[in-house]
Coordinates of C-alpha atoms (C1' of nucleotides) in Angstrom, one line a residue:
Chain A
X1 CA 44.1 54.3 53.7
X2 CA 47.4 54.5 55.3
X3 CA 50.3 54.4 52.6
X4 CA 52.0 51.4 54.6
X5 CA 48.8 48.8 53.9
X6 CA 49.1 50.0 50.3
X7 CA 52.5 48.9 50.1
X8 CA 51.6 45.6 52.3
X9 CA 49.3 44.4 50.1
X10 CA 50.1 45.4 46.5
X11 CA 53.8 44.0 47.4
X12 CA 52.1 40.4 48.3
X13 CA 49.9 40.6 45.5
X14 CA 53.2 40.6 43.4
X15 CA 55.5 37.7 45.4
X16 CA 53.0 36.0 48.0
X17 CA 56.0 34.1 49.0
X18 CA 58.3 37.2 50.1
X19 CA 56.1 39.7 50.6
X20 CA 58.7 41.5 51.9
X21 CA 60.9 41.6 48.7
X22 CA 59.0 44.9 47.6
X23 CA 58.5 47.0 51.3
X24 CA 61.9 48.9 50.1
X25 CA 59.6 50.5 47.1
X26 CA 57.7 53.0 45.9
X27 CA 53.6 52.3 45.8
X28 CA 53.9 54.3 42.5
X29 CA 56.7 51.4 41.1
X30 CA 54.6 48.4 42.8
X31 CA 51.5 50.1 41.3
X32 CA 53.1 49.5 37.8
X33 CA 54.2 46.3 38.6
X34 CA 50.6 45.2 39.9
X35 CA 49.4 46.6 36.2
X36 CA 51.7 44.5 34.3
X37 CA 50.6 41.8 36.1
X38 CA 47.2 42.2 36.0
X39 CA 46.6 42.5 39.5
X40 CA 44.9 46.1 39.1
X41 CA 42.0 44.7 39.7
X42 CA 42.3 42.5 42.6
X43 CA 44.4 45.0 44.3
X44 CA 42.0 48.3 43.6
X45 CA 38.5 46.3 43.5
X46 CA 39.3 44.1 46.5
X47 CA 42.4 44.1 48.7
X48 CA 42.4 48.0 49.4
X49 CA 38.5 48.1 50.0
X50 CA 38.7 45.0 51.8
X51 CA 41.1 46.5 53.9
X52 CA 39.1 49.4 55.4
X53 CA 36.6 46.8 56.2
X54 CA 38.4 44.8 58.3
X55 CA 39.6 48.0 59.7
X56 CA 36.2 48.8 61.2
X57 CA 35.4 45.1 61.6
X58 CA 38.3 45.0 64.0
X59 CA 37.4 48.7 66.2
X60 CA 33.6 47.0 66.4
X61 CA 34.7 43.9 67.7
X62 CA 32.4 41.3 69.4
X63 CA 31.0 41.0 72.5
X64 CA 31.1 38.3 74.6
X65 CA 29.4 37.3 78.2
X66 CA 32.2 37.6 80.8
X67 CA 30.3 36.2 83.6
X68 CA 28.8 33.3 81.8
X69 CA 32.8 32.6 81.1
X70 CA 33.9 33.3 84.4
X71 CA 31.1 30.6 85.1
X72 CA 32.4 28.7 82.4
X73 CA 36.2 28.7 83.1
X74 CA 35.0 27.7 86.9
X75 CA 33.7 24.3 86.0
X76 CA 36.1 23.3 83.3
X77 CA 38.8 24.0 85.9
X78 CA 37.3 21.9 88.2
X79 CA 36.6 19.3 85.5
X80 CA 39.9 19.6 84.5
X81 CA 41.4 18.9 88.2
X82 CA 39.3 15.5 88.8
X83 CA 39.9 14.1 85.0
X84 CA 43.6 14.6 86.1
X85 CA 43.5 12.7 89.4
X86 CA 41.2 9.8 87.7
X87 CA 44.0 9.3 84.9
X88 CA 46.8 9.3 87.5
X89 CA 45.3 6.8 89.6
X90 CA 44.3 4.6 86.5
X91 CA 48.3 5.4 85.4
X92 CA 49.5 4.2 88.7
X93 CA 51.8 8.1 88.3
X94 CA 51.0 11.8 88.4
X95 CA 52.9 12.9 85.1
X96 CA 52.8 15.9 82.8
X97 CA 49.4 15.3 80.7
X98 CA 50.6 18.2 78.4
X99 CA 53.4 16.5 77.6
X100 CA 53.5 14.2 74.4
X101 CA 56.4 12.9 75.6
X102 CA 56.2 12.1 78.9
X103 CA 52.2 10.7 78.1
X104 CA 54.1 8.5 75.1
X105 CA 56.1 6.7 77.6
X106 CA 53.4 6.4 80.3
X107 CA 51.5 4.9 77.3
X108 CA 53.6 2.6 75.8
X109 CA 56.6 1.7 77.6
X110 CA 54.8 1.9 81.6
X111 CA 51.5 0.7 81.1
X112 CA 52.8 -1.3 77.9
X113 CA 49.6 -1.1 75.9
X114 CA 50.1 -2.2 72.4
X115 CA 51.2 0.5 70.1
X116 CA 50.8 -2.0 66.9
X117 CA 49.7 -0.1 64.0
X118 CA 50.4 3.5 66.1
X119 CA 53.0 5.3 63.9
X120 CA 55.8 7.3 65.2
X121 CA 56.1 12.0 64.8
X122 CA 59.3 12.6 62.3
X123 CA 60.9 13.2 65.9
X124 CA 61.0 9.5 66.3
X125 CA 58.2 9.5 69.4
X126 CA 55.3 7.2 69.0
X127 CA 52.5 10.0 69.0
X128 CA 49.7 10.6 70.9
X129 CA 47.3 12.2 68.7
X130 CA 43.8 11.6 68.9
X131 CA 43.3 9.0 65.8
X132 CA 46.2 7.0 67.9
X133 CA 44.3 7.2 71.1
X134 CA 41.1 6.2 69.2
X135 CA 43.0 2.8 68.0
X136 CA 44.2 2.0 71.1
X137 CA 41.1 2.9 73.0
X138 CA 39.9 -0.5 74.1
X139 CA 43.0 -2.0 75.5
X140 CA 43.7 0.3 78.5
X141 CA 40.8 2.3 80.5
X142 CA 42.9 5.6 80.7
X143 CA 43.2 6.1 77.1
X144 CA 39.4 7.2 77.1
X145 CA 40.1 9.9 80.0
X146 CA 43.2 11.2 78.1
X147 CA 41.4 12.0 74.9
X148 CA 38.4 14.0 76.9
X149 CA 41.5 15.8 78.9
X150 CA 42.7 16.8 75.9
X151 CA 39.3 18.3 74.3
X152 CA 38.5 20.0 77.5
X153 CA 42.2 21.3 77.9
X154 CA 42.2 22.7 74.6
X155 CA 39.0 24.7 75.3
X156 CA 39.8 25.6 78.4
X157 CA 43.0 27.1 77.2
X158 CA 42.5 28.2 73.4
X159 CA 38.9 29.6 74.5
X160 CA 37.8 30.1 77.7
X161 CA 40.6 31.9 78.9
X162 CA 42.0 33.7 76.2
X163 CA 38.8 35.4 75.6
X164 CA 38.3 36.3 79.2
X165 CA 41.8 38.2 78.8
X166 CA 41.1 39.8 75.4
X167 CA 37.9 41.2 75.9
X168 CA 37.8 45.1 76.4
X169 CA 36.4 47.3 79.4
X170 CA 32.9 47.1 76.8
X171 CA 33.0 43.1 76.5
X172 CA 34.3 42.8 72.9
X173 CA 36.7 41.3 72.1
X174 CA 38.4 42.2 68.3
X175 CA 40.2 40.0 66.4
X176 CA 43.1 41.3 63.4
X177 CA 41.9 40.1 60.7
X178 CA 45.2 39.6 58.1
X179 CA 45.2 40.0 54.5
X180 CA 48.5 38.9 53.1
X181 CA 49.0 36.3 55.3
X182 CA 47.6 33.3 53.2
X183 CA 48.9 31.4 50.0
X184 CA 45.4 31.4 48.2
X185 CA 43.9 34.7 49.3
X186 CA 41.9 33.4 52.1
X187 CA 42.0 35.6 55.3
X188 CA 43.0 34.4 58.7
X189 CA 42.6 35.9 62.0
X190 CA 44.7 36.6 65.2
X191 CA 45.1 37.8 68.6
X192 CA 42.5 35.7 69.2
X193 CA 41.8 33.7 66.2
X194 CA 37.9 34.1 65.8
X195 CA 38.2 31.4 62.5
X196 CA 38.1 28.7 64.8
X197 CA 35.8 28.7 67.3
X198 CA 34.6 25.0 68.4
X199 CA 31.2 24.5 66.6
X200 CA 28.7 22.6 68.9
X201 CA 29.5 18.9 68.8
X202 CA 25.9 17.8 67.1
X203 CA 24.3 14.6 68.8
X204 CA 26.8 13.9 70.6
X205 CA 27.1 10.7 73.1
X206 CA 25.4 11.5 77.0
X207 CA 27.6 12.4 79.0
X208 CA 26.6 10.4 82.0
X209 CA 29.2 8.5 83.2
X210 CA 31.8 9.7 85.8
X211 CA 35.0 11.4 84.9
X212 CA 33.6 12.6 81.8
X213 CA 32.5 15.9 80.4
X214 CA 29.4 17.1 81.3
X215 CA 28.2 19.9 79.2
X216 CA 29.5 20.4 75.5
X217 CA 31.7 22.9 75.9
X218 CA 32.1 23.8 72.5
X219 CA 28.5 24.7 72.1
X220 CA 29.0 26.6 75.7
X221 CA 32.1 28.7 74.0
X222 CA 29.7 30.1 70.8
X223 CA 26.8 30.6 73.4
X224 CA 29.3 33.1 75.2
X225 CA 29.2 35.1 71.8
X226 CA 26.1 37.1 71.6
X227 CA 24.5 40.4 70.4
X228 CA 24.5 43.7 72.2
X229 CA 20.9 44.6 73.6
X230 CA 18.8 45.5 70.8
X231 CA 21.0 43.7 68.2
X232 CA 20.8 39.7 67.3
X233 CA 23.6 38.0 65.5
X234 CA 23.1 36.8 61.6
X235 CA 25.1 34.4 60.5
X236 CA 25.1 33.7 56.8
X237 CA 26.8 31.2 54.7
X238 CA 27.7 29.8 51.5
X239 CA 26.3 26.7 51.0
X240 CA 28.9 24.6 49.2
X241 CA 30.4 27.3 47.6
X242 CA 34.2 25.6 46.7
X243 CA 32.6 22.6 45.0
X244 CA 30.0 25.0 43.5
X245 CA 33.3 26.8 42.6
X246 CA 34.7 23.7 41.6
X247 CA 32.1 22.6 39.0
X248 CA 31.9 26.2 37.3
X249 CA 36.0 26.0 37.2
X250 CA 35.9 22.8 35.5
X251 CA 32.5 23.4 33.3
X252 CA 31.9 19.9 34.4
X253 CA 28.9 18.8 32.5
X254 CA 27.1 16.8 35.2
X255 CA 28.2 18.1 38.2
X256 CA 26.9 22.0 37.3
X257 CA 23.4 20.2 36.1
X258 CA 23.0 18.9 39.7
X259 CA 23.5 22.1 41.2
X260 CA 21.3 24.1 38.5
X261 CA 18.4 21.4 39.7
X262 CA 19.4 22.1 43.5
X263 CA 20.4 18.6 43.5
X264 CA 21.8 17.1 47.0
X265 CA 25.5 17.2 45.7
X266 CA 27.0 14.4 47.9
X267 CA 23.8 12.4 47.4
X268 CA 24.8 12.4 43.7
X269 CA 27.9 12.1 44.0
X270 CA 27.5 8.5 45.3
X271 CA 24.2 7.4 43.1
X272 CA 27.2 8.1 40.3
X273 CA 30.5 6.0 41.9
X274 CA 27.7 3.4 42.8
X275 CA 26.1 3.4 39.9
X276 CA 22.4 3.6 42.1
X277 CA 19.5 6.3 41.6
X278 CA 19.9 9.4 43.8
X279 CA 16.9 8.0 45.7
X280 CA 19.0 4.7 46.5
X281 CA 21.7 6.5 48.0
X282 CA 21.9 4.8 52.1
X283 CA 23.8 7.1 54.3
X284 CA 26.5 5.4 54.3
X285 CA 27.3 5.6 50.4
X286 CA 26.3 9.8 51.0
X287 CA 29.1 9.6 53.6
X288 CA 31.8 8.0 51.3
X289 CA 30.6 10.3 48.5
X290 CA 30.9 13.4 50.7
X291 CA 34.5 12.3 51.7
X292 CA 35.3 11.7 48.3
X293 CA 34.0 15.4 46.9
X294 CA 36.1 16.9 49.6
X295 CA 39.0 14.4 48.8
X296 CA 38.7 16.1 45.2
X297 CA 38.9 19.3 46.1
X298 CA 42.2 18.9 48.0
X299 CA 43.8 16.6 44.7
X300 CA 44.1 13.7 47.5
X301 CA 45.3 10.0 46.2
X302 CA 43.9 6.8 46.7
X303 CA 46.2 6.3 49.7
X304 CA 45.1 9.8 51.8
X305 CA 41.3 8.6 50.5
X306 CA 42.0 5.2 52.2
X307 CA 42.9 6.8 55.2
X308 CA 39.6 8.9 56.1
X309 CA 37.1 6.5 54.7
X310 CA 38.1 3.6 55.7
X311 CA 38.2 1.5 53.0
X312 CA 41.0 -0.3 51.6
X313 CA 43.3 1.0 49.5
X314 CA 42.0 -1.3 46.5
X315 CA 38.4 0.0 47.1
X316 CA 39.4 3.8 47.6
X317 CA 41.3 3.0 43.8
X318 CA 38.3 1.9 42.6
X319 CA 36.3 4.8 43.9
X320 CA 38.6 7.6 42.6
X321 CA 38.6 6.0 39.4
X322 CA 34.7 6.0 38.9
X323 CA 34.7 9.2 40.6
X324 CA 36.6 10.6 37.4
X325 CA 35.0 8.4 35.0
X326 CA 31.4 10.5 36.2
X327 CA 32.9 13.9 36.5
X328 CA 35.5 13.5 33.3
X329 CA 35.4 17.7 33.7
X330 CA 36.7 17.5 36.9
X331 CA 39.8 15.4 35.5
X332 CA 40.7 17.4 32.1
X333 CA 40.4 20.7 34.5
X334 CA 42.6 18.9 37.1
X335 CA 45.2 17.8 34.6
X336 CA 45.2 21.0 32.2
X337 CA 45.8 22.8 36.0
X338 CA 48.6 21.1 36.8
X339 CA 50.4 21.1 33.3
X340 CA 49.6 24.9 33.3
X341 CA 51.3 25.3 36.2
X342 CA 54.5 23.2 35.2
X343 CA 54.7 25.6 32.0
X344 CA 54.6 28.8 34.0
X345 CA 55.7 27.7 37.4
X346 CA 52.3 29.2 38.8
X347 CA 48.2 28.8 39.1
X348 CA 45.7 31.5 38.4
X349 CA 42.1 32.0 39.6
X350 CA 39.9 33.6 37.1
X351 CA 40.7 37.0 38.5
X352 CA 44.0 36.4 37.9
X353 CA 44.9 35.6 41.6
X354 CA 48.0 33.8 41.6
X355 CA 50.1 31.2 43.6
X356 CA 53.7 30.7 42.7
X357 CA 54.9 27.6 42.9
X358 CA 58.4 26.6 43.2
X359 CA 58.4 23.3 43.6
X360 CA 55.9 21.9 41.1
X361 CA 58.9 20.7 38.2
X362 CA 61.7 19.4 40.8
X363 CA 62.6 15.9 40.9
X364 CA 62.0 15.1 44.0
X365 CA 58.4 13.6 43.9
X366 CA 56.9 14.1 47.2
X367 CA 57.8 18.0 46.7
X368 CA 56.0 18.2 43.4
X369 CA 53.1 16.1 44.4
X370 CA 52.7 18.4 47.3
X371 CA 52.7 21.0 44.8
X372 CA 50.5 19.3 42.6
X373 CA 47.9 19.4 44.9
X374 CA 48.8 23.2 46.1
X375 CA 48.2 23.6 42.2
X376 CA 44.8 22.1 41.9
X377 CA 43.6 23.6 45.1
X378 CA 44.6 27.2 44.8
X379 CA 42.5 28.2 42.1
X380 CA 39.3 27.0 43.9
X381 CA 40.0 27.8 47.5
X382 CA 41.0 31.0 46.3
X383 CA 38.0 32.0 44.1
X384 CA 35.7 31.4 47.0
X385 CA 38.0 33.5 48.9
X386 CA 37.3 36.7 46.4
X387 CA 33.5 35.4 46.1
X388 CA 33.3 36.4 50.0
X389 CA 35.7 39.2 49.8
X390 CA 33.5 40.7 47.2
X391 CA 30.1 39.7 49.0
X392 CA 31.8 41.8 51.8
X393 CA 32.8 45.1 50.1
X394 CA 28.7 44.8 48.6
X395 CA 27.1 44.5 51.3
X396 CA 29.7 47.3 53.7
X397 CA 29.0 49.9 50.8
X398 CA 25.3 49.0 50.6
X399 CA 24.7 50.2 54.4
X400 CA 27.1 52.9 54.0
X401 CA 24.8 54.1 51.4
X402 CA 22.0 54.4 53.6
X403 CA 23.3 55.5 56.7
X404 CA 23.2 52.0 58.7
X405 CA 26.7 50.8 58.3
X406 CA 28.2 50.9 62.0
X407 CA 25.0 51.9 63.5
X408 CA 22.3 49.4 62.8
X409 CA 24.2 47.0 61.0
X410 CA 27.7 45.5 61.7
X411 CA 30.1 43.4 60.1
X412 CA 31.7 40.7 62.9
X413 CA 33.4 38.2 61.3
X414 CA 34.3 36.7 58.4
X415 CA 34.8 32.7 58.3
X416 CA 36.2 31.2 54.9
X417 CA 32.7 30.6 54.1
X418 CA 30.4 32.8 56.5
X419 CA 29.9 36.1 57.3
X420 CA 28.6 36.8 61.0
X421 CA 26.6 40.1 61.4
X422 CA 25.4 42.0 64.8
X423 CA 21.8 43.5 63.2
X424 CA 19.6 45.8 65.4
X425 CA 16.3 44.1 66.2
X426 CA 14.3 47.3 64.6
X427 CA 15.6 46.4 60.9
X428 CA 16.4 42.7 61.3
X429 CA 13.6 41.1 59.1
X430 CA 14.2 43.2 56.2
X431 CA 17.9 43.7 56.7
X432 CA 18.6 39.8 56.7
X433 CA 16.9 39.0 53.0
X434 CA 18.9 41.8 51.8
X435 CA 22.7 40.7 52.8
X436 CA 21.5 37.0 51.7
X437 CA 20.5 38.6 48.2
X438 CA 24.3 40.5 47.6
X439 CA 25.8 37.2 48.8
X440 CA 24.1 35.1 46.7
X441 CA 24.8 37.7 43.3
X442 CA 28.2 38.8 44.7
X443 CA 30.1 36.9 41.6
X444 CA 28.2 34.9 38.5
X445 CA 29.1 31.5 38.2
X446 CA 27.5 28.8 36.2
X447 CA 26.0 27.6 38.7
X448 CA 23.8 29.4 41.3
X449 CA 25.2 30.5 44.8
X450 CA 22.9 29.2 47.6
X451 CA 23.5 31.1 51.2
X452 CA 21.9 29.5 54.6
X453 CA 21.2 31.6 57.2
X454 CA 19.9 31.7 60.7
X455 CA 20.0 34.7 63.4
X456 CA 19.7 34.6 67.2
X457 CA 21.1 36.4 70.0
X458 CA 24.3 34.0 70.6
X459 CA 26.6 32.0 68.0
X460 CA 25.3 28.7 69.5
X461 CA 21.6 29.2 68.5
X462 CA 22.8 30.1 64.7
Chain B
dT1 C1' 62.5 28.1 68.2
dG2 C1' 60.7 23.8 66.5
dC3 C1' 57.6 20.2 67.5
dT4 C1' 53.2 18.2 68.6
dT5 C1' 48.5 18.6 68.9
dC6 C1' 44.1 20.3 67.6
dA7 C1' 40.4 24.1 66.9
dC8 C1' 38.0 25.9 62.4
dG9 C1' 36.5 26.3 57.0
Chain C
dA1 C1' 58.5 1.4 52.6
dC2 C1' 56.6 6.4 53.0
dG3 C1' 50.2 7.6 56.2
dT4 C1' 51.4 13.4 51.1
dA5 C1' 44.3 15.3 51.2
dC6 C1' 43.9 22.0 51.0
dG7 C1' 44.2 26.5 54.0
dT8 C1' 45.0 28.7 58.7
dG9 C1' 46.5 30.2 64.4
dA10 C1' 47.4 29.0 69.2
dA11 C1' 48.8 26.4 73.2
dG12 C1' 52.3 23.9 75.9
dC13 C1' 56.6 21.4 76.0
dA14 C1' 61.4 20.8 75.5
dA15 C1' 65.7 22.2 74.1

DNA sequence: TGCTTCACG
DNA sequence: ACGTACGTGAAGCAA
């Protein structure tokens, strides 16, 4: 392990914020300094094995099909050209569509469609975004070939190209994965980013009608991922694992119960804010519910909850406050967290993972809000972070062991949440019960970890 | 370089 | 009156 990573990483483990504050010193000082910290641990047990990982995660790479993308790129650009000549017939003017700008004045001031209820950017411009578009939808026919523009733009330009570029002479592509580039622990990925790949769009609506999409083209950007002959691709994830993390944080009574019985959590969720037995629970109230338990995890208001549900701000009120009236856990943990981190000016995970935060005790109460939530966020994001990082160090030192790491079994990719495997065809059945296993026992909790898993030979059949 | 927008967990 | 839900990276535009 080169000397410089040591330094990068045990000097962000001290100051996450300024990370360069400590490149000036010695690993033997920052070693000490980690110690007196109590980040040994983290540092020895996870960041510097981690880091050979990614290492050889990044020489392995992933290989993608270059003539199904040529293929690909092809017909979005032809897509591409005819959405553009429909939208500047139907704008009456051939504009920049990439423009925000130039689209907001086409929009509202040329065509004059009603921008009641769109807000303005904090640059004064009425925006364009896609929740705008969606409200203002129905009163001018263009707005609906704008906002399939935009998707297929953005894959055309984020994806299809970009990995055409990057790919080596051997049809991999390999990411950087970064380890001291996040506030919680979490790691990110660059050069390309493989964190964000578009996941197939589900049922989505037919795509009959002229000037539209034809094919999902996220679904067509993971099917370009696929194994090398004689491999298959194993994708395995945590099921749940930050509100899993979430419950065993808080030692909330009910909410670790449901997951002990293997209990649909969102399902519960909403048979306890309705106040209806799990097996009354419509869709709809599982929708609000599932909303809401993400809503928690990020220390949202009533306002944000409003916002992505739907309902009024009175109901979303209501909601929250029978939400923590159910999980009463959830609250003390959320309120102990935050006065913990006015006393010390930071938040902890239970490996001692820590955020600084400056802002949590000014005056100024958007900033310590914002901070607020930061503080009630870090210590779960960040503990499903390690849960992974751990599951990954396992599982790299198991095939080590017995001669498969590199050879039979690869590491790709490592997605918040998921870990993506190339696994040669001659080991797969046994291979793939064994990496659920480590996940699943890669950190106790008090509740169980659940992994889901499916394999095939390209991302989009996972 | 900052802003806007949008892809993911 | 203010759209503050957490964490990222990348593209194009405009200055």
């Amino acid at each position: 392990m080169s000397s410089e990573i040591k330094v990068q990483i045990a000097g962000w483990l001290l100051d996450p914020d300024h990370p360069k504050r400590f490149l000036d010193s010695s690993l033997a000082v920052l070693e000490s300094e980690l110690k007196k910290q109590g980040l040994e641990k983290i540092y020895s047990e996870i960041e510097l094995p981690l880091a050979k990982i990614l290492e050889e995660i990044h020489q392995v790479g992933i290989k993608v099909d270059l003539d199904f993308l040529k293929k690909l790129s092809i017909k979005a650009a032809k897509e591409l050209e005819q959405m553009t000549k429909r939208i500047y017939e139907l704008a009456g003017t051939p504009f920049n569509l990439n423009s925000p700008k130039q689209l907001s004045e086409v929009l509202y001031e040329k065509l004059k469609i009603d921008f009641k209820g769109v807000p303005k950017t904090k640059t004064g411009l009425r925006t364009t975004d896609a929740e705008a578009l969606e409200t203002i939808k129905a009163r001018h026919p263009v707005v609906a070939l704008i906002l399939d523009y935009r998707e297929l733009f953005k894959i055309y330009s984020t994806y299809i190209e970009p990995l055409r570029n990057l790919a080596g002479p051997d049809g991999r592509v390999r990411t950087t994965f970064l380890q001291t580039n996040t506030a919680t622990g979490r790691l990110s990925s660059q050069n390309p980013n493989l964190q964000n790949i578009p996941a197939p769009k589900g049922r989505g609506s037919p795509r009959s009608e002229s000037g539209r999409p034809t094919i999902d083209y996220g679904e067509a950007i993971r099917k370009a991922f696929i194994a090398e002959k004689g491999f298959s691709l194993g994708a395995f994830d945590y099921s749940q694992i930050e509100l899993r993390v979430l419950a065993s944080v808080s030692d909330d009574e009910r909410m670790i119960d449901a997951f002990k019985k293997g209990l649909d959590i969102h399902a519960l969720t909403a048979s306890n804010v309705y106040n209806v037995d799990i097996s009354k629970v419509t869709p709809e109230m599982r929708r609000f519910a599932k909303t809401l338990n993400f809503g928690v995890v990020y220390g949202m208001g009533s306002d944000s909850f409003a916002r992505s549900s739907g309902l009024s701000r009175e109901e979303a009120q209501t909601f929250i406050a029978e939400y923590f009236n159910d999980f009463n856990g959830v609250r003390q943990w959320q309120e102990k967290t935050i006065q913990a981190a006015r006393d010390f000016g930071y938040v902890e995970n239970l490996n001692g993972r820590r955020r600084i935060l400056e802002n949590i005790n000014f005056s100024n109460r958007r900033l310590a809000a914002e901070a607020e939530r930061m503080a009630i966020n870090m210590p779960i994001q960040s503990l499903a972070a390690d849960i992974i990082k751990m599951a990954m160090i396992k599982i790299a030192r198991i095939f080590k062991d017995q001669g498969l790491w590199l050879k039979k079994v690869r590491m790709l990719l490592s997605i918040h949440d998921e870990l993506l495997f190339e696994i040669s065809d001659d080991i797969l059945k046994e291979t793939i019960p064994l990496i659920e296993k480590e996940m699943e026992s890669a950190y106790r909790l008090k509740v169980p970890l659940k992994v889901d898993l499916a394999y095939g030979k390209n991302w989009a059949e996972l």
